[in-house]
Coordinates of C-alpha atoms in Angstrom, one line a residue:
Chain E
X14 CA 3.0 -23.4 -22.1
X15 CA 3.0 -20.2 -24.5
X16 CA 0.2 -18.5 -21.9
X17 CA 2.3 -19.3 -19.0
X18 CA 5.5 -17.9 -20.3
X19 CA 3.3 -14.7 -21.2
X20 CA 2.3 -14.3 -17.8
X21 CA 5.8 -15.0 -16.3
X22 CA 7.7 -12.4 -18.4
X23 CA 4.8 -9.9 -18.2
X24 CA 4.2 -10.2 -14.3
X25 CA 7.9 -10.2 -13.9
X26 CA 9.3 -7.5 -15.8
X27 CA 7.2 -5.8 -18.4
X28 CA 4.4 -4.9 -15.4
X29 CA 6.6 -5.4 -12.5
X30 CA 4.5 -5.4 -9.5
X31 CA 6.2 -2.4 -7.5
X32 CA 7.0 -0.1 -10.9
X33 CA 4.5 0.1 -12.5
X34 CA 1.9 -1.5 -10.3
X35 CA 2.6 0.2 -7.2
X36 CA 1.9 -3.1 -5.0
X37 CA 4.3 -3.4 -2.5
X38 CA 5.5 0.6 -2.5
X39 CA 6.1 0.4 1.4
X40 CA 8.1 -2.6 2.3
X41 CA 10.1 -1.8 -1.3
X42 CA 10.9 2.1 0.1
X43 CA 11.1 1.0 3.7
X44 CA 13.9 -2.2 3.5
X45 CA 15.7 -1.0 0.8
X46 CA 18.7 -0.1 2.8
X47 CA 21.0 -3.0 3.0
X48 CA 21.5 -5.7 0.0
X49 CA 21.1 -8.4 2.0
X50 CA 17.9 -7.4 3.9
X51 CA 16.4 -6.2 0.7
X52 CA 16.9 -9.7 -0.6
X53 CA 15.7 -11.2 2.6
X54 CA 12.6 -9.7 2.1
X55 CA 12.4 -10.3 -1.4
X56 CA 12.6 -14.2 -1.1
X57 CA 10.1 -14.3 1.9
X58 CA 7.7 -12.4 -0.3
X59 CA 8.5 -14.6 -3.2
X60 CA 7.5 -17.8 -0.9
X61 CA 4.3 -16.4 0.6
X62 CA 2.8 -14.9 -2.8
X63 CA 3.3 -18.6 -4.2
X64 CA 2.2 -19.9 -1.5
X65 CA -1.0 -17.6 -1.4
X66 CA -2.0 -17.9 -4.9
X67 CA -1.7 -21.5 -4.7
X68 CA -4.3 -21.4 -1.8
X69 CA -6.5 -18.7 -2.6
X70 CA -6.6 -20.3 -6.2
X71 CA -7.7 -23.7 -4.4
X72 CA -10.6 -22.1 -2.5
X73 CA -11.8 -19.8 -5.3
X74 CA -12.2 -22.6 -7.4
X75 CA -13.1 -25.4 -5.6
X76 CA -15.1 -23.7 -2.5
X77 CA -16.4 -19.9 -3.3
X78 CA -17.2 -20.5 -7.0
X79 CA -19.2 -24.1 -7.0
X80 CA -21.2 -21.9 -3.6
X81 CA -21.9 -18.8 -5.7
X82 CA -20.2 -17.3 -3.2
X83 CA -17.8 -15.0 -4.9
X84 CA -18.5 -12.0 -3.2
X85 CA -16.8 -12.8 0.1
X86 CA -13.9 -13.2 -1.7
X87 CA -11.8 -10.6 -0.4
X88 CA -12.7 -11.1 2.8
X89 CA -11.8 -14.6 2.4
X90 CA -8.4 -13.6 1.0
X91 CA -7.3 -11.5 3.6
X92 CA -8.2 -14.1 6.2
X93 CA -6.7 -16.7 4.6
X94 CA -3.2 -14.8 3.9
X95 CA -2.5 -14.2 7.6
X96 CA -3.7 -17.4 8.2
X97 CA -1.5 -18.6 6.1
X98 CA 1.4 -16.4 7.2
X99 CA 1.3 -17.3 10.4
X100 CA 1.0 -21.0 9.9
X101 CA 4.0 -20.6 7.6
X102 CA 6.2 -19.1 10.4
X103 CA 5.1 -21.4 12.7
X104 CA 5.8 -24.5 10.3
X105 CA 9.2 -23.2 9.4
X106 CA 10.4 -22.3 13.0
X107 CA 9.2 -26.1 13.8
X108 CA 10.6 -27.8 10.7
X109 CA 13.2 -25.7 8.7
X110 CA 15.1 -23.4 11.1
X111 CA 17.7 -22.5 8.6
X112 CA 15.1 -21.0 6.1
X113 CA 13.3 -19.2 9.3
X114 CA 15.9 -18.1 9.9
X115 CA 16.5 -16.1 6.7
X116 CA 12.8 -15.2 6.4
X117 CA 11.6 -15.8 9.8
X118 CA 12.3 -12.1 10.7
X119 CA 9.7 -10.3 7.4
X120 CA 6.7 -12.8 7.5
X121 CA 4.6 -11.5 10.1
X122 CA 5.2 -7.9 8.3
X123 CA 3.7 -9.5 4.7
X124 CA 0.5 -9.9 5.8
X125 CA -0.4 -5.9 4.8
X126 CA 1.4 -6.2 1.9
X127 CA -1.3 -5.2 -1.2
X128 CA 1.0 -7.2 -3.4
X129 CA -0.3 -10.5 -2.0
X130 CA -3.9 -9.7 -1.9
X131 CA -3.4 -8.0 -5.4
X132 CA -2.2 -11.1 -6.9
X133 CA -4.9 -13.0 -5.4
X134 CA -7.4 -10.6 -6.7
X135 CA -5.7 -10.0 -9.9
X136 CA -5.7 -14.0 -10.6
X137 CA -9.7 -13.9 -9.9
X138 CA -10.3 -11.0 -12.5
X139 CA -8.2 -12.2 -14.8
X140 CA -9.7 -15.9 -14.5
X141 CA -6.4 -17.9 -14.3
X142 CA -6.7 -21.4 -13.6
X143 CA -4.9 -22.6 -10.8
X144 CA -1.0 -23.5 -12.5
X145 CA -1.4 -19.9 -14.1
X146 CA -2.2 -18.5 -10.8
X147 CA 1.1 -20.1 -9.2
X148 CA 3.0 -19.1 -12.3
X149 CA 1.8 -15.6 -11.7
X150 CA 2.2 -15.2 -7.9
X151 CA 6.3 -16.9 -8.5
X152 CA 6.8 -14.4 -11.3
X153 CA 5.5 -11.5 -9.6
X154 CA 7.2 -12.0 -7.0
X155 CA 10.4 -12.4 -8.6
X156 CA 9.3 -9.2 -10.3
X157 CA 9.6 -7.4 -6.5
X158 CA 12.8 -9.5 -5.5
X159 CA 14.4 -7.9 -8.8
X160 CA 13.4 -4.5 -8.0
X161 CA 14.0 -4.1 -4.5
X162 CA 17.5 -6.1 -4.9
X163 CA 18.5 -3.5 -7.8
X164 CA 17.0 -0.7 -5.4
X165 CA 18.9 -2.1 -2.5
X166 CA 22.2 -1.7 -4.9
X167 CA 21.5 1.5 -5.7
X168 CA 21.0 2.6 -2.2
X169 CA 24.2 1.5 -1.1
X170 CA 26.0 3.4 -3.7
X171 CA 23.8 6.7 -3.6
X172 CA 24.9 6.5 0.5
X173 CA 28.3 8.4 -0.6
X174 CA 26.5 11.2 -2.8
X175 CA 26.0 14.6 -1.9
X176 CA 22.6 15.1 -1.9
X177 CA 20.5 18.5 -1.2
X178 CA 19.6 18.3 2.3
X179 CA 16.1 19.3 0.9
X180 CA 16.0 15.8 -0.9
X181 CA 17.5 13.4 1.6
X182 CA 15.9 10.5 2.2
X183 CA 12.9 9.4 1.1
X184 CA 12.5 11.6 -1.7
X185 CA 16.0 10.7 -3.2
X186 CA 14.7 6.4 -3.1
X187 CA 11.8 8.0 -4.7
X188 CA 13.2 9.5 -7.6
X189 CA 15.9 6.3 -7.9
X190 CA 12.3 4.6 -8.0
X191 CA 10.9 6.9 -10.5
X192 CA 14.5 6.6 -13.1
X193 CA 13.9 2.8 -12.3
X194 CA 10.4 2.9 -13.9
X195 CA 11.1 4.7 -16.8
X196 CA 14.0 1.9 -17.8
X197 CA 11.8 -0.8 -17.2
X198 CA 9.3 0.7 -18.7
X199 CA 11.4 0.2 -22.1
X200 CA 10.8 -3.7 -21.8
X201 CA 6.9 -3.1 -22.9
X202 CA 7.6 -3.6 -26.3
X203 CA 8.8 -7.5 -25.4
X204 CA 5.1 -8.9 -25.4
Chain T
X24 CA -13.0 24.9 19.0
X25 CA -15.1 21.8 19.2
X26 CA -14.3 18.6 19.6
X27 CA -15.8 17.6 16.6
X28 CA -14.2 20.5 14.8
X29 CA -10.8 20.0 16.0
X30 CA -11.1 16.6 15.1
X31 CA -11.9 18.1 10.9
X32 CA -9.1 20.4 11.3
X33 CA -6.8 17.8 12.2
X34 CA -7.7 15.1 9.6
X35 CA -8.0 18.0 6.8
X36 CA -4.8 19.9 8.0
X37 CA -2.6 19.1 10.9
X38 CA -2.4 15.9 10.3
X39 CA -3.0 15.8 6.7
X40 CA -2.6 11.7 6.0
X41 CA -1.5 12.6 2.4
X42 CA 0.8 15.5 2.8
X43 CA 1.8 15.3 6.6
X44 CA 1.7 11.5 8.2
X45 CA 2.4 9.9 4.5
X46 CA -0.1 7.3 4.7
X47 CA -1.4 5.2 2.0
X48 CA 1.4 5.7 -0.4
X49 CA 0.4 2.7 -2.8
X50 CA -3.4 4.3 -3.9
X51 CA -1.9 7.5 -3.6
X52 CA 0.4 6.6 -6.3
X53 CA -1.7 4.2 -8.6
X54 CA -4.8 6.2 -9.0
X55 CA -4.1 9.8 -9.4
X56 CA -3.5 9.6 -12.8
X57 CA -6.3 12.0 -12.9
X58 CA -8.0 14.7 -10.9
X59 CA -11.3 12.9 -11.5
X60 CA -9.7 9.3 -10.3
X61 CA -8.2 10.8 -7.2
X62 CA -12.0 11.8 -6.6
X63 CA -13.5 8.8 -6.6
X64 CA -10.7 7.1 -4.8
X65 CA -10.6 9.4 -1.8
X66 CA -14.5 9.3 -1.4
X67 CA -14.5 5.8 -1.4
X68 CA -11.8 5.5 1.2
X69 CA -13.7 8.1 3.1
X70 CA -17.0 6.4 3.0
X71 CA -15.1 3.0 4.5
X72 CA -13.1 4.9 6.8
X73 CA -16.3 6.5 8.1
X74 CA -18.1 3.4 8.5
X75 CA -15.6 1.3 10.0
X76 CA -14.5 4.0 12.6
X77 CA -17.6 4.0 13.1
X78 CA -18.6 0.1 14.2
X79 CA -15.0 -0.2 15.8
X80 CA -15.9 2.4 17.7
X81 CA -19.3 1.0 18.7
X82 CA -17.8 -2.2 19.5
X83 CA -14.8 -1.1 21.1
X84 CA -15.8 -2.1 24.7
X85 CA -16.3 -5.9 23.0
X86 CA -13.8 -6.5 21.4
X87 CA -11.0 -8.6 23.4
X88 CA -7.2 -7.4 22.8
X89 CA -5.7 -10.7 21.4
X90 CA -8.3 -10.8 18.4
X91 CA -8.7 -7.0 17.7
X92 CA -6.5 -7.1 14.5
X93 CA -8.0 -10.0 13.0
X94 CA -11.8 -8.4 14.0
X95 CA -10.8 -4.7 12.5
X96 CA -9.7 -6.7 9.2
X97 CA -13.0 -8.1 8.9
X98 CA -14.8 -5.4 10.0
X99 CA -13.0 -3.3 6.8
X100 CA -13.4 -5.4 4.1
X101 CA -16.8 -6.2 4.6
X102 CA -17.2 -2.4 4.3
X103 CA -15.2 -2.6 1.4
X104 CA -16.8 -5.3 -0.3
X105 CA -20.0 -3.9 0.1
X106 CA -18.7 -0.4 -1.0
X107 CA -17.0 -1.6 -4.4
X108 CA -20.4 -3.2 -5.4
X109 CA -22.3 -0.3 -5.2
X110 CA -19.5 1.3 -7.2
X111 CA -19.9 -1.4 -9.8
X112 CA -23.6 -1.1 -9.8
X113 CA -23.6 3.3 -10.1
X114 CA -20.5 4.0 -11.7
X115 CA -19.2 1.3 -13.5
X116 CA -16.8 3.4 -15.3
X117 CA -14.7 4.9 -12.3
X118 CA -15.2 1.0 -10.9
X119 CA -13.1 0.1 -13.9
X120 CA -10.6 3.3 -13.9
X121 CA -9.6 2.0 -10.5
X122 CA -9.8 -1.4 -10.7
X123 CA -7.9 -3.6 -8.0
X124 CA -7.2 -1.0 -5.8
X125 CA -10.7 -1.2 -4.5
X126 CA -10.3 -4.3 -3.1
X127 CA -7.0 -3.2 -1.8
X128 CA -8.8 -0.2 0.1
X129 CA -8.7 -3.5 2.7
X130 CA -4.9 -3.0 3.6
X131 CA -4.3 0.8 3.0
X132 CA -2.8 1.9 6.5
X133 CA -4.9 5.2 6.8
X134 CA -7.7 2.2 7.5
X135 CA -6.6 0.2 10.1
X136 CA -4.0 3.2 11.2
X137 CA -7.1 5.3 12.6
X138 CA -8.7 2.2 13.9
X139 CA -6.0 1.0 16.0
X140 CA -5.2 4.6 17.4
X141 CA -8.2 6.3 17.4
X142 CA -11.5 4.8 17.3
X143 CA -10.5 1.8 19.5
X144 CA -9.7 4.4 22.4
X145 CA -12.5 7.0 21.8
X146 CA -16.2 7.4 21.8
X147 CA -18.5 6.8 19.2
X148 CA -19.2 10.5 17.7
X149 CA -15.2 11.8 17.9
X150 CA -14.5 8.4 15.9
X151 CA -16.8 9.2 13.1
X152 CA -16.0 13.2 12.9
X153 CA -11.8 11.6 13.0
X154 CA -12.9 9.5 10.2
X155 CA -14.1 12.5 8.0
X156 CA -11.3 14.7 8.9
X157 CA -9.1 12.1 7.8
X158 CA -11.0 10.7 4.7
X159 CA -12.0 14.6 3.1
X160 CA -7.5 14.9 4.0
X161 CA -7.0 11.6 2.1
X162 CA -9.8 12.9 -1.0
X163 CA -8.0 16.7 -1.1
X164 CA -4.2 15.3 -1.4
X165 CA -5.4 13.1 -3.9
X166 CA -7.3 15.8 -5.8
X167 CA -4.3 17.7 -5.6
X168 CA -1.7 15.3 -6.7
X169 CA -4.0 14.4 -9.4
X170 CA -4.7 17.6 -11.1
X171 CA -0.8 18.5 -10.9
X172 CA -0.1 15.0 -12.9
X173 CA -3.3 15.7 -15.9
X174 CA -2.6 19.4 -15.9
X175 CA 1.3 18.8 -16.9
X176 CA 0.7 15.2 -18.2
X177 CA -2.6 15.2 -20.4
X178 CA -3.1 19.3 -20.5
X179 CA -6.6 19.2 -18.8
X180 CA -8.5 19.7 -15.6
X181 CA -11.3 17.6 -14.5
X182 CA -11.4 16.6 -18.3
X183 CA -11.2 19.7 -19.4
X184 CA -9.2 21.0 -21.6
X185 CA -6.9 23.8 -19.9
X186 CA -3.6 23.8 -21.3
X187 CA -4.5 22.1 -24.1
X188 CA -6.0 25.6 -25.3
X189 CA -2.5 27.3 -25.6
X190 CA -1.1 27.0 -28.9
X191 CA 2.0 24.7 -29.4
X192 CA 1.8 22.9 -26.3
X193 CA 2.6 19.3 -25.9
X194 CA 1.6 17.7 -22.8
X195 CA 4.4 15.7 -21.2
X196 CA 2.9 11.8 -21.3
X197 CA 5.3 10.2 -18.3
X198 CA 3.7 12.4 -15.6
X199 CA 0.5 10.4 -16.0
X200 CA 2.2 7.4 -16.2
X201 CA 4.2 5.1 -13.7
X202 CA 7.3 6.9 -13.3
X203 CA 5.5 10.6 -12.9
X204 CA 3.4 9.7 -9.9
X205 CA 7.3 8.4 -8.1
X206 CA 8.9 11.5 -9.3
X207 CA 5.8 14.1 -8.3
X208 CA 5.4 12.2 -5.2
X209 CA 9.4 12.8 -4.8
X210 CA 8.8 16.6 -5.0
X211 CA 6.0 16.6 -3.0
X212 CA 8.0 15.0 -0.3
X213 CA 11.2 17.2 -1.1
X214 CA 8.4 20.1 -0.3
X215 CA 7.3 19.0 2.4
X216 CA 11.1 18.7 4.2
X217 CA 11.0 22.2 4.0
X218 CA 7.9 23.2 5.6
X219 CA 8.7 20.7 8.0
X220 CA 12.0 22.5 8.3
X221 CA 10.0 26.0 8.7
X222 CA 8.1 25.0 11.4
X223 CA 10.5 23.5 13.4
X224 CA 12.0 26.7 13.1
X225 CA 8.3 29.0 14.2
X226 CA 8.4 26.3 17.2
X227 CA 5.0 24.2 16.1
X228 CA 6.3 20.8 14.5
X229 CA 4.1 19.4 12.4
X230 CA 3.4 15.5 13.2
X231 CA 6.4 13.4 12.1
X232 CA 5.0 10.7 9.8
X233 CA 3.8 7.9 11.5
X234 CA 1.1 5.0 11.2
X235 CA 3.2 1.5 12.1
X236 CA 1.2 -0.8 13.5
X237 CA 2.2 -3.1 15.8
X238 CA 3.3 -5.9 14.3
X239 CA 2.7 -4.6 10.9
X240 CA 5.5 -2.3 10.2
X241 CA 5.6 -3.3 6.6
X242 CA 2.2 -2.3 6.0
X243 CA 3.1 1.2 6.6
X244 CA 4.6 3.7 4.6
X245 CA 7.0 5.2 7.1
X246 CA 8.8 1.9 8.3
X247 CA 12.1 3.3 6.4
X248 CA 12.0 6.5 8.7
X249 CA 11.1 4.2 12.3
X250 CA 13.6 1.3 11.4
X251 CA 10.9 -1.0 10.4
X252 CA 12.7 -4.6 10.2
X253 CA 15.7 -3.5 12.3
X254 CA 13.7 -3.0 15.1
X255 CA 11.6 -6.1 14.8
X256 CA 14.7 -8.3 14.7
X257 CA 16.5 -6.4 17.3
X258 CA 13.1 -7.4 19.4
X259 CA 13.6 -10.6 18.2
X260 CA 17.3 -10.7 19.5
X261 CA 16.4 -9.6 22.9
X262 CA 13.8 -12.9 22.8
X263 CA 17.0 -15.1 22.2
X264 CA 18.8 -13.9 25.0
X265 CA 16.0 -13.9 27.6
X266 CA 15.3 -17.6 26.1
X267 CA 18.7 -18.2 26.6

């Protein structure tokens, strides 16, 4: 219990996965505009990373290790991600429509996101079983829901500044990103 | 000017993937915590990028049109598997520095970016110079981004010690950690406005930074300048209507 709260509070917030990671930089500078897409995207990501670990977890341990066959594992990964991302979006269309249609509109776009195949990786490297794994890939993507929802916020407000025409853009989210890492970097004395 | 030449000239400079189309923003940020770092990443990149424009190219012709993402994926990170174990094997150390992003060389857009719009239309020996242009552009920004962040943040370069040698000076920590590769990647982009700007103005734009992949828009770096998910559900809208 103590381990998995470790690696819930450190994959969440102490190394948050787009701060101080830098999985995930693209779809966190690129759909950061409006609140509610930002969170959109945030709770897809949050369902396929579980979703992911869970599965990538199950065939580490249960098909690639007992094999010896460890080595293919990122190509396995990969596979199995947009696999599983399009099998997702095909189940939910099918079965759920009211989720799909919250999500439906970002999952074919998560399938290049590192963040996924980092956590998969990561959980491999780190040799989590498969509980910690889950844990892991929930809380880190909680981790990018917080910080491209408090992005998102920001955004919206920074819309009414007056910014140097120089800096517009891009390079203001990315110095909003870089003030954003520094405060969250004063959480790494939690663990 | 060559084919072959051009096609150096334009990965090193025109179309700089670093400085110019803004590709592969996550290594560029995670690993260029050092001059050295930024190395090591770019050449493995290139090495991959070589090799896989390189095969695509080959196989271009075979290849059917529905399955050519799913092929190009494996086609990369076998490369890239068989890359980071003969990084592990020769230099364990920068294996370690760079850790996960390695593996991750497997979904940087410059990969599949160059596959998709160059070596799937072009001819084996054009693919392969594209993919050195573009990989030698990818290892110079890095180099460069990482010797700006050790010179100010650790007071070397290359390890050595530069700055360090002046009396009274304190190197400035955050710029080799998290939030100084956001805000020197901030200037760098602030900079880079204005040459834009510039040559607008002389009449030769530079190339607007691009890379989406169809279908993929999230995977690139630049979906915040194209629209990214607005456009993909506006596509999505028009399918309603024509269902309807």
């Amino acid at each position: 219990m103590k381990t998995l709260l470790v690696i819930a509070i450190s994959s969440a917030i102490v190394n948050n996965v787009v701060l101080s990671q830098f999985l995930g930089i693209c779809a966190f500078l690129g759909v950061s505009k409006k609140k509610e897409t930002a969170a959109g995207m945030g709770g897809a990501v949050v369902f396929v990373i579980t979703m992911s670990a869970f599965i990538t977890s199950l065939i580490y341990k249960f098909i690639l290790n007992p094999l010896d066959l460890s080595y293919l594992k990122t190509i396995v990964f990969i596979l199995v991600i947009a696999a599983l991302v399009q099998f997702v979006e095909m189940f939910l269309k099918k079965s759920i429509p009211s989720l799909y249609k919250a999500l439906g509109v970002y999952l074919p776009l998560i399938t290049t996101n590192c963040a996924v195949l980092g956590v998969a990786i990561n959980s491999v490297t780190n040799e989590y079983n498969v509980l910690e794994s889950v844990v892991y890939g929930f809380t880190t993507g909680i981790g990018f829901l917080i910080a491209i929802v408090l992005m998102a916020g920001i955004r919206e407000k920074i819309e009414y500044n007056d910014i140097p025409k120089t800096f517009q853009g891009t390079a203001t989210v990315l110095l909003t990103a870089c003030l954003m890492s520094i405060a969250f970097m004063g959480f790494s004395g939690m663990i | 000017m060559g084919k072959n030449t051009e096609r150096l000239y334009n990965g090193i400079i025109k179309e700089n993937p670093v400085f110019v189309l803004m590709l592969g923003m996550c290594p560029t940020l995670a690993v260029t915590s050092s001059a050295i770092n930024g190395i090591g990443m770019g050449l493995s990149t290139t090495v991959v990028l070589i090799l896989s424009n390189l095969i695509i190219s080959s196989f271009r012709k075979v290849i059917p049109n529905g399955v050519r993402m799913p092929a190009y994926i494996v086609i990369v990170a076998s490369l890239v598997t068989v890359v980071e174990f003969i990084m592990k094997a020769y230099l364990p150390s920068l294996s370690a520095a760079l850790g996960v992003y390695i593996p991750l060389i497997v979904v940087n857009c410059i990969i599949l970016g160059r596959a998709e719009s160059y070596a799937s239309k072009n001819p084996v020996i054009p693919s392969v110079f594209d993919g050195i242009g573009m990989g030698f552009g990818f290892t110079v920004g890095l180099f460069l981004i990482g010797l700006v962040r050790e010179t100010i943040g650790a007071g070397t370069m290359l390890g050595f010690p530069v700055l360090k040698q002046i009396k009274g000076f304190t190197p400035m920590t955050i710029f080799i950690m998290a939030p100084g590769a956001f805000l020197v990647l901030a200037f760098l982009v602030a900079g880079m406005n204005i040459v834009r700007k510039k040559m607008e103005e002389k009449g030769t734009p530079l190339a607007p930074p691009s890379g989406c992949l169809s279908g993929a828009c999230l995977g690139c770096s630049n979906a915040g300048l194209c629209g990214g998910v607005e456009e993909h559900s506006k596509s999505q809208d028009k399918e309603k209507q024509n269902s309807k």
